[in-house]
Amino acid sequence: MLELTMASVSGTDAGATAGMQMADAPSEPGAMLRVGRDRNVCRLATPDDWLFVSRVHLEFLCGPEGAWQVTWLRGSHDDPSSEVRFTLVGAAAPQTLPYGGTAKLPLGGSGELIIQDRTGPRSVNVGFYHEV
C-alpha cells in the first residue's frame, strides 16, 4: 500500500496543514496515483490557479514487484516554472528530482516531495509512506 498526503502551502501558511488531502492505493502492478491540477485524472489536486503545477505533475506507479516509483512528468514547456525536491526520512539532504526524471520509493520507506514555485513562496508538499 502506498499512502500519500498533500498540502498546498503559501508563504503566510508555512507549517500549516489546513486543506490536507489524502489518497492511497494497493501495491499491485499497474496501480497509479497522480498529483496535479486536473481533478479528472489526479487523486490529489492542487488549486486551479497554481499554474506552476502541471495538469498532471507527479505520477506514482507500482511496478511488477510491488515496488513504487515517482515520475515528474514533462509538461508542455521546456523549462518548468517549478522545481521538485525529494527527501527520504533519515536521509542526509533533499535531492532534486529532475524534470522528466523518476525516483524509486524504498519498500517500507517514507519521505516527502516538495513542488516549489520558482516565482513565489508557494509549494505543494506531498508526503508518502510505502507500507510493506
CSV table of C-alpha atoms in Angstrom, one decimal:
chain,number,residue,atom,x,y,z
A,1,MET,CA,0.0,0.0,0.0
A,2,LEU,CA,1.2,3.5,-0.8
A,3,GLU,CA,-0.3,6.3,1.2
A,4,LEU,CA,0.0,10.0,0.2
A,5,THR,CA,-0.8,13.2,2.0
A,6,MET,CA,-0.7,16.6,0.2
A,7,ALA,CA,-0.9,20.1,1.5
A,8,SER,CA,-0.8,23.3,-0.7
A,9,VAL,CA,1.1,25.9,1.2
A,10,SER,CA,1.6,29.6,0.5
A,11,GLY,CA,4.2,31.8,2.2
A,12,THR,CA,2.0,33.0,5.0
A,13,ASP,CA,0.7,29.5,5.8
A,14,ALA,CA,4.2,27.8,6.1
A,15,GLY,CA,3.8,24.9,8.5
A,16,ALA,CA,0.0,24.8,8.3
A,17,THR,CA,-1.8,21.6,7.4
A,18,ALA,CA,-5.2,23.1,6.6
A,19,GLY,CA,-6.7,21.6,3.5
A,20,MET,CA,-4.7,18.5,3.6
A,21,GLN,CA,-5.7,15.8,1.2
A,22,MET,CA,-5.0,12.0,1.4
A,23,ALA,CA,-5.0,9.1,-1.1
A,24,ASP,CA,-3.8,5.6,-1.1
A,25,ALA,CA,-3.5,2.6,-3.5
A,26,PRO,CA,-2.6,-1.1,-3.0
A,27,SER,CA,0.9,-2.2,-4.1
A,28,GLU,CA,-0.4,-4.1,-7.1
A,29,PRO,CA,1.3,-3.9,-10.5
A,30,GLY,CA,-0.1,-1.0,-12.6
A,31,ALA,CA,-1.7,0.8,-9.6
A,32,MET,CA,-1.2,4.6,-10.0
A,33,LEU,CA,-1.7,7.8,-8.1
A,34,ARG,CA,-1.4,11.2,-9.7
A,35,VAL,CA,-0.8,14.7,-8.3
A,36,GLY,CA,-1.7,17.8,-10.4
A,37,ARG,CA,-4.3,20.4,-11.3
A,38,ASP,CA,-6.6,18.1,-13.4
A,39,ARG,CA,-9.2,16.8,-11.0
A,40,ASN,CA,-10.4,14.3,-13.7
A,41,VAL,CA,-7.2,12.2,-13.5
A,42,CYS,CA,-5.4,13.3,-10.3
A,43,ARG,CA,-6.4,11.8,-6.9
A,44,LEU,CA,-4.6,14.8,-5.3
A,45,ALA,CA,-5.5,18.1,-6.9
A,46,THR,CA,-3.9,21.5,-6.3
A,47,PRO,CA,-5.7,24.8,-6.6
A,48,ASP,CA,-6.6,25.5,-10.3
A,49,ASP,CA,-4.8,28.9,-10.4
A,50,TRP,CA,-1.4,27.4,-9.2
A,51,LEU,CA,0.0,27.3,-12.7
A,52,PHE,CA,3.5,26.2,-11.6
A,53,VAL,CA,1.9,22.8,-11.1
A,54,SER,CA,1.1,20.9,-14.4
A,55,ARG,CA,-2.2,19.3,-15.2
A,56,VAL,CA,-0.6,16.0,-14.2
A,57,HIS,CA,2.7,16.8,-12.4
A,58,LEU,CA,3.7,13.7,-10.4
A,59,GLU,CA,2.8,10.2,-11.2
A,60,PHE,CA,3.3,7.4,-8.7
A,61,LEU,CA,3.3,4.0,-10.4
A,62,CYS,CA,3.5,0.5,-8.9
A,63,GLY,CA,5.8,-1.9,-10.8
A,64,PRO,CA,5.6,-5.7,-11.3
A,65,GLU,CA,7.4,-6.5,-8.0
A,66,GLY,CA,5.1,-4.3,-5.9
A,67,ALA,CA,7.7,-1.5,-5.7
A,68,TRP,CA,6.6,2.1,-6.3
A,69,GLN,CA,8.3,4.9,-8.3
A,70,VAL,CA,7.5,8.5,-8.8
A,71,THR,CA,8.0,10.5,-12.0
A,72,TRP,CA,7.9,14.2,-12.6
A,73,LEU,CA,6.1,14.2,-15.9
A,74,ARG,CA,7.2,16.6,-18.6
A,75,GLY,CA,4.7,19.3,-19.4
A,76,SER,CA,4.2,21.5,-22.5
A,77,HIS,CA,7.1,23.8,-21.6
A,78,ASP,CA,10.8,23.0,-22.0
A,79,ASP,CA,11.6,24.9,-18.8
A,80,PRO,CA,9.2,24.3,-15.9
A,81,SER,CA,8.1,27.0,-13.5
A,82,SER,CA,8.7,24.8,-10.5
A,83,GLU,CA,11.3,22.5,-9.0
A,84,VAL,CA,10.7,19.2,-7.2
A,85,ARG,CA,12.8,18.2,-4.2
A,86,PHE,CA,12.7,14.6,-2.9
A,87,THR,CA,13.5,13.7,0.7
A,88,LEU,CA,13.6,10.3,2.4
A,89,VAL,CA,13.2,10.0,6.2
A,90,GLY,CA,16.6,9.5,7.6
A,91,ALA,CA,18.4,10.8,4.5
A,92,ALA,CA,21.1,13.4,4.9
A,93,ALA,CA,19.8,16.0,2.5
A,94,PRO,CA,17.0,16.5,-0.1
A,95,GLN,CA,17.7,15.6,-3.7
A,96,THR,CA,16.4,17.4,-6.7
A,97,LEU,CA,14.1,15.2,-8.9
A,98,PRO,CA,15.0,16.2,-12.5
A,99,TYR,CA,12.3,17.4,-14.9
A,100,GLY,CA,11.0,14.2,-16.6
A,101,GLY,CA,13.0,12.1,-14.1
A,102,THR,CA,12.0,9.1,-12.0
A,103,ALA,CA,12.9,8.0,-8.5
A,104,LYS,CA,12.2,4.7,-6.8
A,105,LEU,CA,10.5,4.7,-3.4
A,106,PRO,CA,12.1,2.4,-0.9
A,107,LEU,CA,10.0,-0.5,0.3
A,108,GLY,CA,8.7,0.3,3.7
A,109,GLY,CA,10.1,3.8,3.4
A,110,SER,CA,8.6,7.3,3.8
A,111,GLY,CA,9.5,10.8,2.8
A,112,GLU,CA,8.3,13.9,1.1
A,113,LEU,CA,8.3,15.5,-2.3
A,114,ILE,CA,8.1,19.3,-2.5
A,115,ILE,CA,6.9,21.1,-5.6
A,116,GLN,CA,8.3,24.6,-5.2
A,117,ASP,CA,7.0,27.6,-7.3
A,118,ARG,CA,10.1,29.3,-8.7
A,119,THR,CA,8.3,32.7,-8.8
A,120,GLY,CA,6.8,33.0,-5.3
A,121,PRO,CA,6.6,31.5,-1.9
A,122,ARG,CA,4.2,28.7,-2.7
A,123,SER,CA,4.7,24.9,-2.5
A,124,VAL,CA,2.8,21.6,-2.7
A,125,ASN,CA,4.1,19.2,-0.1
A,126,VAL,CA,3.4,15.5,-0.8
A,127,GLY,CA,4.3,13.1,1.9
A,128,PHE,CA,4.4,9.4,1.2
A,129,TYR,CA,4.6,6.1,3.2
A,130,HIS,CA,5.1,2.8,1.4
A,131,GLU,CA,3.7,0.2,3.6
A,132,VAL,CA,5.1,-3.4,3.3
